[in-house]
Tab-separated table of C-alpha atoms in Angstrom:
chain	number	residue	atom	x	y	z
A	16	UNK	CA	-17.676	6.981	-8.361
A	17	UNK	CA	-20.025	4.030	-8.587
A	18	UNK	CA	-20.019	0.827	-6.589
A	19	UNK	CA	-19.186	-1.625	-9.365
A	20	UNK	CA	-15.928	-2.586	-7.651
A	21	UNK	CA	-17.729	-3.361	-4.400
A	22	UNK	CA	-20.592	-5.635	-5.463
A	23	UNK	CA	-20.351	-9.103	-3.960
A	24	UNK	CA	-21.642	-11.586	-6.613
A	25	UNK	CA	-23.967	-14.093	-5.002
A	26	UNK	CA	-22.817	-16.925	-7.229
A	27	UNK	CA	-19.202	-16.870	-6.079
A	28	UNK	CA	-17.347	-17.518	-2.832
A	29	UNK	CA	-16.742	-15.243	-0.405
A	30	UNK	CA	10.002	1.101	-13.588
A	31	UNK	CA	12.992	0.686	-12.683
A	32	UNK	CA	14.510	3.475	-10.618
A	33	UNK	CA	18.066	4.424	-11.693
A	34	UNK	CA	20.333	1.367	-11.821
A	35	UNK	CA	19.276	-0.408	-8.659
A	36	UNK	CA	16.680	-3.127	-8.745
A	37	UNK	CA	13.113	-2.024	-8.137
A	38	UNK	CA	10.483	-4.423	-6.811
A	39	UNK	CA	9.132	-5.038	-10.317
A	40	UNK	CA	12.621	-5.700	-11.644
A	41	UNK	CA	13.304	-8.074	-8.758
A	42	UNK	CA	10.061	-9.926	-9.496
A	43	UNK	CA	10.745	-10.265	-13.195
A	44	UNK	CA	14.326	-11.456	-12.727
A	45	UNK	CA	13.952	-13.852	-9.813
A	46	UNK	CA	10.359	-15.049	-10.214
A	47	UNK	CA	9.298	-14.434	-6.614
A	48	UNK	CA	8.461	-11.346	-4.680
A	49	UNK	CA	11.132	-9.742	-2.530
A	50	UNK	CA	9.421	-11.197	0.533
A	51	UNK	CA	9.567	-14.690	-0.943
A	52	UNK	CA	5.983	-14.910	-2.227
A	53	UNK	CA	4.957	-16.706	-5.439
A	54	UNK	CA	4.035	-15.010	-8.662
A	55	UNK	CA	0.615	-15.723	-10.105
A	56	UNK	CA	0.493	-18.851	-12.182
A	57	UNK	CA	-1.025	-19.016	-15.653
A	58	UNK	CA	-4.333	-20.599	-16.622
A	59	UNK	CA	-5.385	-23.361	-14.245
A	60	UNK	CA	-2.080	-23.600	-12.403
A	61	UNK	CA	-1.224	-22.975	-8.791
A	62	UNK	CA	2.275	-21.788	-7.837
A	63	UNK	CA	4.261	-24.262	-5.773
A	64	UNK	CA	6.493	-21.739	-3.990
A	65	UNK	CA	5.437	-21.379	-0.362
A	66	UNK	CA	4.690	-18.009	1.156
A	67	UNK	CA	7.007	-16.777	3.866
A	68	UNK	CA	5.505	-16.418	7.325
A	69	UNK	CA	6.943	-13.646	9.456
A	70	UNK	CA	7.652	-14.120	13.154
A	71	UNK	CA	7.996	-10.415	13.890
A	72	UNK	CA	5.937	-9.177	16.783
A	73	UNK	CA	3.812	-6.055	16.906
A	74	UNK	CA	3.804	-3.773	19.956
A	75	UNK	CA	0.373	-5.205	20.724
A	76	UNK	CA	2.063	-8.487	21.605
A	77	UNK	CA	0.883	-10.698	18.734
A	78	UNK	CA	2.519	-11.713	15.478
A	79	UNK	CA	2.114	-9.237	12.663
A	80	UNK	CA	-0.561	-10.445	10.217
A	81	UNK	CA	0.962	-12.370	7.337
A	82	UNK	CA	0.545	-10.617	3.985
A	83	UNK	CA	0.886	-12.625	0.772
A	84	UNK	CA	0.923	-11.272	-2.754
A	85	UNK	CA	1.304	-12.579	-6.282
A	86	UNK	CA	2.110	-10.175	-9.071
A	87	UNK	CA	1.626	-10.433	-12.838
A	88	UNK	CA	2.897	-7.956	-15.428
A	89	UNK	CA	0.660	-7.630	-18.525
A	90	UNK	CA	-1.597	-10.429	-17.210
A	91	UNK	CA	-3.726	-10.858	-20.357
A	92	UNK	CA	-7.074	-12.647	-20.201
A	93	UNK	CA	-5.949	-16.021	-18.862
A	94	UNK	CA	-7.221	-17.281	-15.518
A	95	UNK	CA	-4.763	-16.427	-12.746
A	96	UNK	CA	-4.744	-18.782	-9.738
A	97	UNK	CA	-3.168	-18.434	-6.306
A	98	UNK	CA	-2.341	-20.858	-3.508
A	99	UNK	CA	-3.874	-18.514	-0.910
A	100	UNK	CA	-7.242	-16.791	-0.429
A	101	UNK	CA	-7.276	-13.350	-2.038
A	102	UNK	CA	-8.458	-10.326	-0.074
A	103	UNK	CA	-8.205	-7.935	-3.020
A	104	UNK	CA	-6.922	-7.623	-6.576
A	105	UNK	CA	-4.965	-4.478	-7.401
A	106	UNK	CA	-5.042	-3.408	-11.053
A	107	UNK	CA	-3.130	-0.812	-13.061
A	108	UNK	CA	-4.199	-0.043	-16.619
A	109	UNK	CA	-4.182	2.534	-19.383
A	110	UNK	CA	-7.127	3.529	-21.563
A	111	UNK	CA	-10.723	3.973	-20.469
A	112	UNK	CA	-11.199	4.233	-16.673
A	113	UNK	CA	-14.232	1.939	-17.076
A	114	UNK	CA	-12.789	-0.416	-19.679
A	115	UNK	CA	-11.903	-3.391	-17.448
A	116	UNK	CA	-14.041	-6.324	-16.290
A	117	UNK	CA	-13.068	-8.929	-13.713
A	118	UNK	CA	-14.473	-12.197	-12.459
A	119	UNK	CA	-13.320	-14.140	-9.430
A	120	UNK	CA	-12.432	-17.839	-9.353
A	121	UNK	CA	-13.262	-20.027	-6.346
A	122	UNK	CA	-11.009	-22.718	-4.905
A	123	UNK	CA	-12.501	-25.423	-7.148
A	124	UNK	CA	-11.871	-23.321	-10.265
A	125	UNK	CA	-15.476	-22.209	-10.779
A	126	UNK	CA	-15.737	-18.623	-12.085
A	127	UNK	CA	-18.154	-16.049	-10.713
A	128	UNK	CA	-20.007	-13.351	-12.599
A	129	UNK	CA	-18.221	-10.675	-14.616
A	130	UNK	CA	-18.300	-7.223	-13.051
A	131	UNK	CA	-17.073	-3.856	-14.196
A	132	UNK	CA	-14.042	-2.311	-12.544
A	133	UNK	CA	-13.977	1.447	-12.133
A	134	UNK	CA	-10.749	3.325	-11.539
A	135	UNK	CA	-10.296	4.569	-7.981
A	136	UNK	CA	-8.286	7.444	-6.529
A	137	UNK	CA	-5.625	8.374	-9.144
A	138	UNK	CA	-2.759	8.687	-6.676
A	139	UNK	CA	0.787	8.985	-7.987
A	140	UNK	CA	4.244	10.318	-7.374
A	141	UNK	CA	4.918	13.766	-8.772
A	142	UNK	CA	6.220	13.838	-12.372
A	143	UNK	CA	9.446	15.540	-11.249
A	144	UNK	CA	10.382	12.514	-9.117
A	145	UNK	CA	9.853	9.666	-11.599
A	146	UNK	CA	11.430	8.900	-15.001
A	147	UNK	CA	8.247	9.265	-17.061
A	148	UNK	CA	6.994	11.575	-19.790
A	149	UNK	CA	3.372	11.039	-18.801
A	150	UNK	CA	1.419	14.037	-17.551
A	151	UNK	CA	-1.314	11.871	-16.009
A	152	UNK	CA	-1.121	8.755	-13.843
A	153	UNK	CA	-2.543	5.431	-15.102
A	154	UNK	CA	-5.862	4.054	-13.881
A	155	UNK	CA	-5.715	2.022	-10.688
A	156	UNK	CA	-8.230	0.082	-8.604
A	157	UNK	CA	-8.258	-2.200	-5.572
A	158	UNK	CA	-11.073	-4.714	-6.050
A	159	UNK	CA	-12.325	-6.848	-3.108
A	160	UNK	CA	-11.930	-10.581	-3.779
A	161	UNK	CA	-13.741	-12.155	-0.773
A	162	UNK	CA	-11.334	-15.045	-0.260
A	163	UNK	CA	-11.302	-16.239	-3.861
A	164	UNK	CA	-8.393	-18.235	-5.272
A	165	UNK	CA	-8.034	-16.601	-8.656
A	166	UNK	CA	-9.359	-14.076	-11.138
A	167	UNK	CA	-9.714	-13.389	-14.844
A	168	UNK	CA	-9.713	-10.086	-16.734
A	169	UNK	CA	-11.448	-8.857	-19.864
A	170	UNK	CA	-10.860	-5.422	-21.389
A	171	UNK	CA	-12.299	-3.057	-23.974
A	172	UNK	CA	-10.450	-2.179	-27.146
A	173	UNK	CA	-7.659	0.308	-26.438
A	174	UNK	CA	-7.276	-0.795	-22.813
A	175	UNK	CA	-4.041	-2.388	-21.592
A	176	UNK	CA	-3.681	-3.842	-18.114
A	177	UNK	CA	-0.112	-3.036	-17.127
A	178	UNK	CA	-0.048	-4.995	-13.898
A	179	UNK	CA	-2.210	-7.017	-11.536
A	180	UNK	CA	-1.483	-8.035	-7.971
A	181	UNK	CA	-3.490	-10.539	-5.916
A	182	UNK	CA	-3.239	-9.751	-2.208
A	183	UNK	CA	-3.997	-11.688	0.943
A	184	UNK	CA	-3.776	-8.942	3.569
A	185	UNK	CA	-3.937	-11.344	6.509
A	186	UNK	CA	-6.374	-11.226	9.395
A	187	UNK	CA	-6.372	-8.528	12.069
A	188	UNK	CA	-8.734	-10.279	14.467
A	189	UNK	CA	-11.843	-8.735	15.969
A	190	UNK	CA	-10.319	-7.047	19.025
A	191	UNK	CA	-10.182	-3.253	18.695
A	192	UNK	CA	-6.815	-1.672	19.387
A	193	UNK	CA	-6.909	0.378	22.600
A	194	UNK	CA	-6.230	4.086	22.179
A	195	UNK	CA	-3.679	4.080	25.001
A	196	UNK	CA	-1.499	1.640	23.070
A	197	UNK	CA	-1.655	3.524	19.766
A	198	UNK	CA	-1.286	7.174	20.764
A	199	UNK	CA	2.224	8.631	20.427
A	200	UNK	CA	3.621	9.511	23.829
A	201	UNK	CA	4.876	12.962	22.806
A	202	UNK	CA	2.089	14.912	21.083
A	203	UNK	CA	3.141	18.134	19.395
A	204	UNK	CA	1.467	21.201	20.892
A	205	UNK	CA	-0.609	23.113	18.376
A	206	UNK	CA	0.529	26.493	19.630
A	207	UNK	CA	-3.047	27.784	19.521
A	208	UNK	CA	-4.908	28.202	22.786
A	209	UNK	CA	-7.829	25.806	23.018
A	210	UNK	CA	-7.154	24.191	19.647
A	211	UNK	CA	-6.738	20.389	19.510
A	212	UNK	CA	-3.161	19.209	19.829
A	213	UNK	CA	-1.592	17.011	17.195
A	214	UNK	CA	-1.693	14.043	16.997
A	215	UNK	CA	-5.230	13.353	18.204
A	216	UNK	CA	-5.668	10.486	20.645
A	217	UNK	CA	-5.944	6.958	19.325
A	218	UNK	CA	-3.981	7.147	16.068
A	219	UNK	CA	-3.077	3.575	15.034
A	220	UNK	CA	0.620	3.581	14.246
A	221	UNK	CA	2.172	1.646	11.360
A	222	UNK	CA	3.458	-1.156	13.577
A	223	UNK	CA	-0.012	-1.652	15.042
A	224	UNK	CA	-1.851	-1.969	11.714
A	225	UNK	CA	0.829	-4.388	10.520
A	226	UNK	CA	3.107	-2.445	8.173
A	227	UNK	CA	6.045	-4.559	7.020
A	228	UNK	CA	8.820	-1.970	6.869
A	229	UNK	CA	10.915	-4.261	4.663
A	230	UNK	CA	8.624	-3.325	1.771
A	231	UNK	CA	10.056	0.184	1.833
A	232	UNK	CA	13.395	-1.146	0.598
A	233	UNK	CA	14.575	-2.454	-2.760
A	234	UNK	CA	16.391	-5.705	-3.431
A	235	UNK	CA	19.810	-4.065	-2.954
A	236	UNK	CA	18.837	-2.773	0.514
A	237	UNK	CA	18.404	0.889	-0.400
A	238	UNK	CA	15.295	2.820	0.628
A	239	UNK	CA	12.910	2.860	-2.314
A	240	UNK	CA	11.464	6.324	-1.656
A	241	UNK	CA	13.589	8.231	0.880
A	242	UNK	CA	11.567	10.574	3.046
A	243	UNK	CA	11.428	14.229	2.037
A	244	UNK	CA	9.904	16.906	4.248
A	245	UNK	CA	8.513	20.354	3.448
A	246	UNK	CA	6.362	23.055	5.010
A	247	UNK	CA	2.682	22.099	5.030
A	248	UNK	CA	0.545	24.179	2.664
A	249	UNK	CA	-2.696	22.246	2.262
A	250	UNK	CA	-4.789	19.295	3.461
A	251	UNK	CA	-6.421	17.104	0.798
A	252	UNK	CA	-9.139	14.496	1.388
A	253	UNK	CA	-9.429	11.310	-0.722
A	254	UNK	CA	-11.476	8.130	-0.712
A	255	UNK	CA	-10.148	4.652	-1.405
A	256	UNK	CA	-13.175	3.465	-3.454
A	257	UNK	CA	-13.268	0.240	-1.413
A	258	UNK	CA	-16.345	-1.338	0.243
A	259	UNK	CA	-18.226	0.677	2.860
A	260	UNK	CA	-19.078	-2.379	4.967
A	261	UNK	CA	-15.416	-3.266	5.501
A	262	UNK	CA	-15.128	-6.041	8.147
A	263	UNK	CA	-11.366	-5.546	8.618
A	264	UNK	CA	-10.201	-1.970	7.887
A	265	UNK	CA	-6.641	-2.646	9.072
A	266	UNK	CA	-6.380	-5.431	6.478
A	267	UNK	CA	-7.566	-2.969	3.830
A	268	UNK	CA	-4.849	-0.547	4.910
A	269	UNK	CA	-2.302	-3.373	4.510
A	270	UNK	CA	-3.687	-4.186	1.060
A	271	UNK	CA	-3.378	-0.539	-0.002
A	272	UNK	CA	0.173	-0.517	1.362
A	273	UNK	CA	0.985	-3.656	-0.659
A	274	UNK	CA	-0.430	-2.161	-3.858
A	275	UNK	CA	1.229	1.225	-3.401
A	276	UNK	CA	4.611	0.030	-2.113
A	277	UNK	CA	5.101	-3.098	-4.233
A	278	UNK	CA	2.809	-3.136	-7.269
A	279	UNK	CA	3.047	0.614	-7.951
A	280	UNK	CA	6.717	0.514	-6.931
A	281	UNK	CA	6.404	3.623	-4.744
A	282	UNK	CA	8.071	2.048	-1.729
A	283	UNK	CA	5.316	3.054	0.701
A	284	UNK	CA	1.639	3.830	1.120
A	285	UNK	CA	0.717	7.059	-0.647
A	286	UNK	CA	-1.510	8.693	1.999
A	287	UNK	CA	-0.355	10.442	5.161
A	288	UNK	CA	-3.416	9.252	7.126
A	289	UNK	CA	-6.413	6.981	6.616
A	290	UNK	CA	-9.738	6.930	8.499
A	291	UNK	CA	-12.167	4.000	8.711
A	292	UNK	CA	-15.941	3.996	9.104
A	293	UNK	CA	-15.672	3.609	12.898
A	294	UNK	CA	-13.561	6.785	13.074
A	295	UNK	CA	-10.222	5.066	13.679
A	296	UNK	CA	-7.277	7.062	12.276
A	297	UNK	CA	-4.315	5.144	10.818
A	298	UNK	CA	-0.807	6.462	10.309
A	299	UNK	CA	0.168	6.325	6.632
A	300	UNK	CA	3.416	7.281	4.922
A	301	UNK	CA	6.548	6.517	6.970
A	302	UNK	CA	8.104	9.645	8.491
A	303	UNK	CA	10.775	8.336	10.850
A	304	UNK	CA	10.921	6.845	14.306
A	305	UNK	CA	10.275	9.948	16.440
A	306	UNK	CA	6.671	8.895	17.157
A	307	UNK	CA	5.075	11.891	15.453
A	308	UNK	CA	2.954	10.590	12.535
A	309	UNK	CA	3.653	12.171	9.122
A	310	UNK	CA	6.168	14.721	10.459
A	311	UNK	CA	9.820	15.226	11.298
A	312	UNK	CA	11.018	16.903	14.478
A	313	UNK	CA	10.718	20.332	12.801
A	314	UNK	CA	6.988	19.707	12.193
A	315	UNK	CA	7.506	19.549	8.423
A	316	UNK	CA	5.222	17.146	6.571
A	317	UNK	CA	6.569	14.054	4.803
A	318	UNK	CA	5.828	13.984	1.078
A	319	UNK	CA	3.302	11.322	0.102
A	320	UNK	CA	2.059	10.041	-3.251
A	321	UNK	CA	-1.625	10.959	-3.239
A	322	UNK	CA	-2.195	14.040	-5.437
A	323	UNK	CA	-0.266	13.904	-8.703
A	324	UNK	CA	1.816	17.083	-9.237
A	325	UNK	CA	0.741	18.503	-5.841
A	326	UNK	CA	2.309	16.153	-3.284
A	327	UNK	CA	5.036	18.105	-1.419
A	328	UNK	CA	3.531	20.087	1.446
A	329	UNK	CA	0.097	18.554	0.837
A	330	UNK	CA	-1.259	16.357	3.664
A	331	UNK	CA	-3.258	13.458	2.174
A	332	UNK	CA	-6.086	11.927	4.233
A	333	UNK	CA	-7.924	8.929	2.758
A	334	UNK	CA	-11.420	7.883	3.820
A	335	UNK	CA	-11.732	4.094	3.643
A	336	UNK	CA	-14.761	3.402	1.450
A	337	UNK	CA	-16.578	4.582	-1.658
A	338	UNK	CA	-18.325	7.917	-1.107
A	339	UNK	CA	-19.771	8.547	-4.523
A	340	UNK	CA	-23.315	8.318	-3.184
A	341	UNK	CA	-23.120	7.806	0.577
A	342	UNK	CA	-21.766	10.384	3.020
A	343	UNK	CA	-19.082	9.431	5.543
A	344	UNK	CA	-20.430	7.979	8.787
A	345	UNK	CA	-20.765	10.208	11.843
A	346	UNK	CA	-17.671	8.702	13.566
A	347	UNK	CA	-15.614	9.069	10.362
A	348	UNK	CA	-16.807	12.672	9.956
A	349	UNK	CA	-15.944	13.492	13.576
A	350	UNK	CA	-12.445	12.005	13.245
A	351	UNK	CA	-11.871	13.866	9.975
A	352	UNK	CA	-12.872	17.138	11.668
A	353	UNK	CA	-10.611	16.454	14.666
A	354	UNK	CA	-7.639	15.400	12.553
A	355	UNK	CA	-7.876	18.304	10.108
A	356	UNK	CA	-8.389	20.800	12.956
A	357	UNK	CA	-5.292	19.573	14.801
A	358	UNK	CA	-3.247	19.688	11.596
A	359	UNK	CA	-4.534	23.151	10.724
A	360	UNK	CA	-3.651	24.422	14.193
A	361	UNK	CA	-0.188	22.863	14.077
A	362	UNK	CA	0.594	24.348	10.660
A	363	UNK	CA	-1.317	27.627	11.108
A	364	UNK	CA	-3.692	26.889	8.227
A	365	UNK	CA	-7.168	28.392	7.990
A	366	UNK	CA	-9.539	25.546	6.984
A	367	UNK	CA	-11.848	28.065	5.283
A	368	UNK	CA	-9.130	29.861	3.302
A	369	UNK	CA	-8.183	29.829	-0.341
A	370	UNK	CA	-4.436	29.495	-0.845
A	371	UNK	CA	-1.825	29.641	-3.561
A	372	UNK	CA	0.048	26.344	-3.550
A	373	UNK	CA	3.678	26.744	-4.599
A	374	UNK	CA	5.406	23.542	-5.706
A	375	UNK	CA	8.718	23.148	-3.852
A	376	UNK	CA	10.084	21.200	-6.819
A	377	UNK	CA	8.901	23.144	-9.875
A	378	UNK	CA	8.088	26.547	-8.357
A	379	UNK	CA	4.711	26.557	-10.122
A	380	UNK	CA	1.888	28.411	-8.331
A	381	UNK	CA	-1.662	27.017	-8.319
A	382	UNK	CA	-4.732	28.366	-6.506
A	383	UNK	CA	-6.697	25.930	-4.337
A	384	UNK	CA	-8.280	25.377	-0.914
A	385	UNK	CA	-6.342	25.031	2.332
A	386	UNK	CA	-8.668	22.114	3.138
A	387	UNK	CA	-10.169	20.482	0.077
A	388	UNK	CA	-10.733	17.325	-1.919
A	389	UNK	CA	-8.595	15.556	-4.489
A	390	UNK	CA	-10.782	16.906	-7.306
A	391	UNK	CA	-9.818	20.456	-6.317
A	392	UNK	CA	-6.322	19.740	-7.643
A	393	UNK	CA	-6.683	17.215	-10.470
A	394	UNK	CA	-9.377	15.868	-12.783
A	395	UNK	CA	-10.939	13.046	-10.767
A	396	UNK	CA	-14.144	11.989	-9.023
A	397	UNK	CA	-12.187	11.473	-5.785
A	398	UNK	CA	-13.125	11.764	-2.894
A	399	UNK	CA	-16.581	10.877	-4.229
A	400	UNK	CA	-19.414	13.360	-4.682
A	401	UNK	CA	-21.033	12.707	-1.279
A	402	UNK	CA	-17.765	13.142	0.627
A	403	UNK	CA	-16.838	16.197	-1.425
A	404	UNK	CA	-20.143	17.931	-0.681
A	405	UNK	CA	-19.614	17.102	2.992
A	406	UNK	CA	-16.278	18.955	3.062
A	407	UNK	CA	-17.958	22.334	3.605
A	408	UNK	CA	-19.245	21.051	6.964
A	409	UNK	CA	-15.801	19.628	7.758
A	410	UNK	CA	-14.146	22.980	7.024
A	411	UNK	CA	-16.603	24.931	9.155
A	412	UNK	CA	-16.331	22.549	12.112
A	413	UNK	CA	-12.527	22.413	11.906
A	414	UNK	CA	-12.324	26.197	11.700
A	415	UNK	CA	-14.422	26.574	14.864
A	416	UNK	CA	-12.075	24.230	16.732
A	417	UNK	CA	-8.969	26.072	15.542
A	418	UNK	CA	-10.349	29.487	16.471
């Protein structure tokens, strides 16, 4: 994975599901997002519809950061403008993974330099759960936009951009969340003497990173992707292919949530956990209100959307950043070791073992690692070569903690 998505140009400013209405269907019929946000305007225009500001409060005592998004199906090559500063542009396309170019537009309308977009982690729902004949997910990327007010796309022959979403993920502020306010009050004992209990201290829960739970529901009020739980079989590490020097990781988590839940129409974020460069662990996929991240009360794992065809029983952990060339930081590495060790102890997994994964939906058996990377299961560069090579050290350290 290269860093073409992450370069900051110096010359620019910082499917319908059954018969009920999906988010995309709601957007196309009513012209505004389900949360009342404007669609992207065409060339040179700025939408007039105001964004809705939430007054919900987080457990930390402040208002939840306002997230705004504007979505465009088959956006073409016209300039797309927004009425708000864009944190990131989420893209979905078919064809070459490196066949898309993007340039950002500042508030005055001046374009920046063209830059190549490279597909990121190819997360997706399992083929058994979606009405599609495709055996591979489309290309997707989340490109940082540095507060720009628009973008323009250019593509190679044979490439089709299916959807684009401009996201303002809001501001999290500079104050770090205290561990005492983000740790669930009832940790689940690992059952192994001396092994770390799950969850580890300091996990930032969904409410604390600013998840808007309304995005998990469709226009008719039904849950977009109802939770399903199965016995844990494996732990899989990903990377998000976003900038390493992320000034606001919680905002990036919200942007990923927006892309996964709304643009991809999955109804939630695809990963079970995410870890930032400072070692902070974030709760991912919704699993209920019992305070135990990613699990039900029987310690079964909630199914995410992170490893196409191998999601049920597979715990997805995403490292925030692009680790094609640079290894995870020491704090990120330490948190990954602690999290995987506590999960392995809870589910009686050997981090060093080879397993046979059995799909709960299809019954198909596939060999793989108990603790591995995305590329161990599907054809992808994820979690980046540097992070993948580092997994041997993660496995060894986690295994020592479990034993």
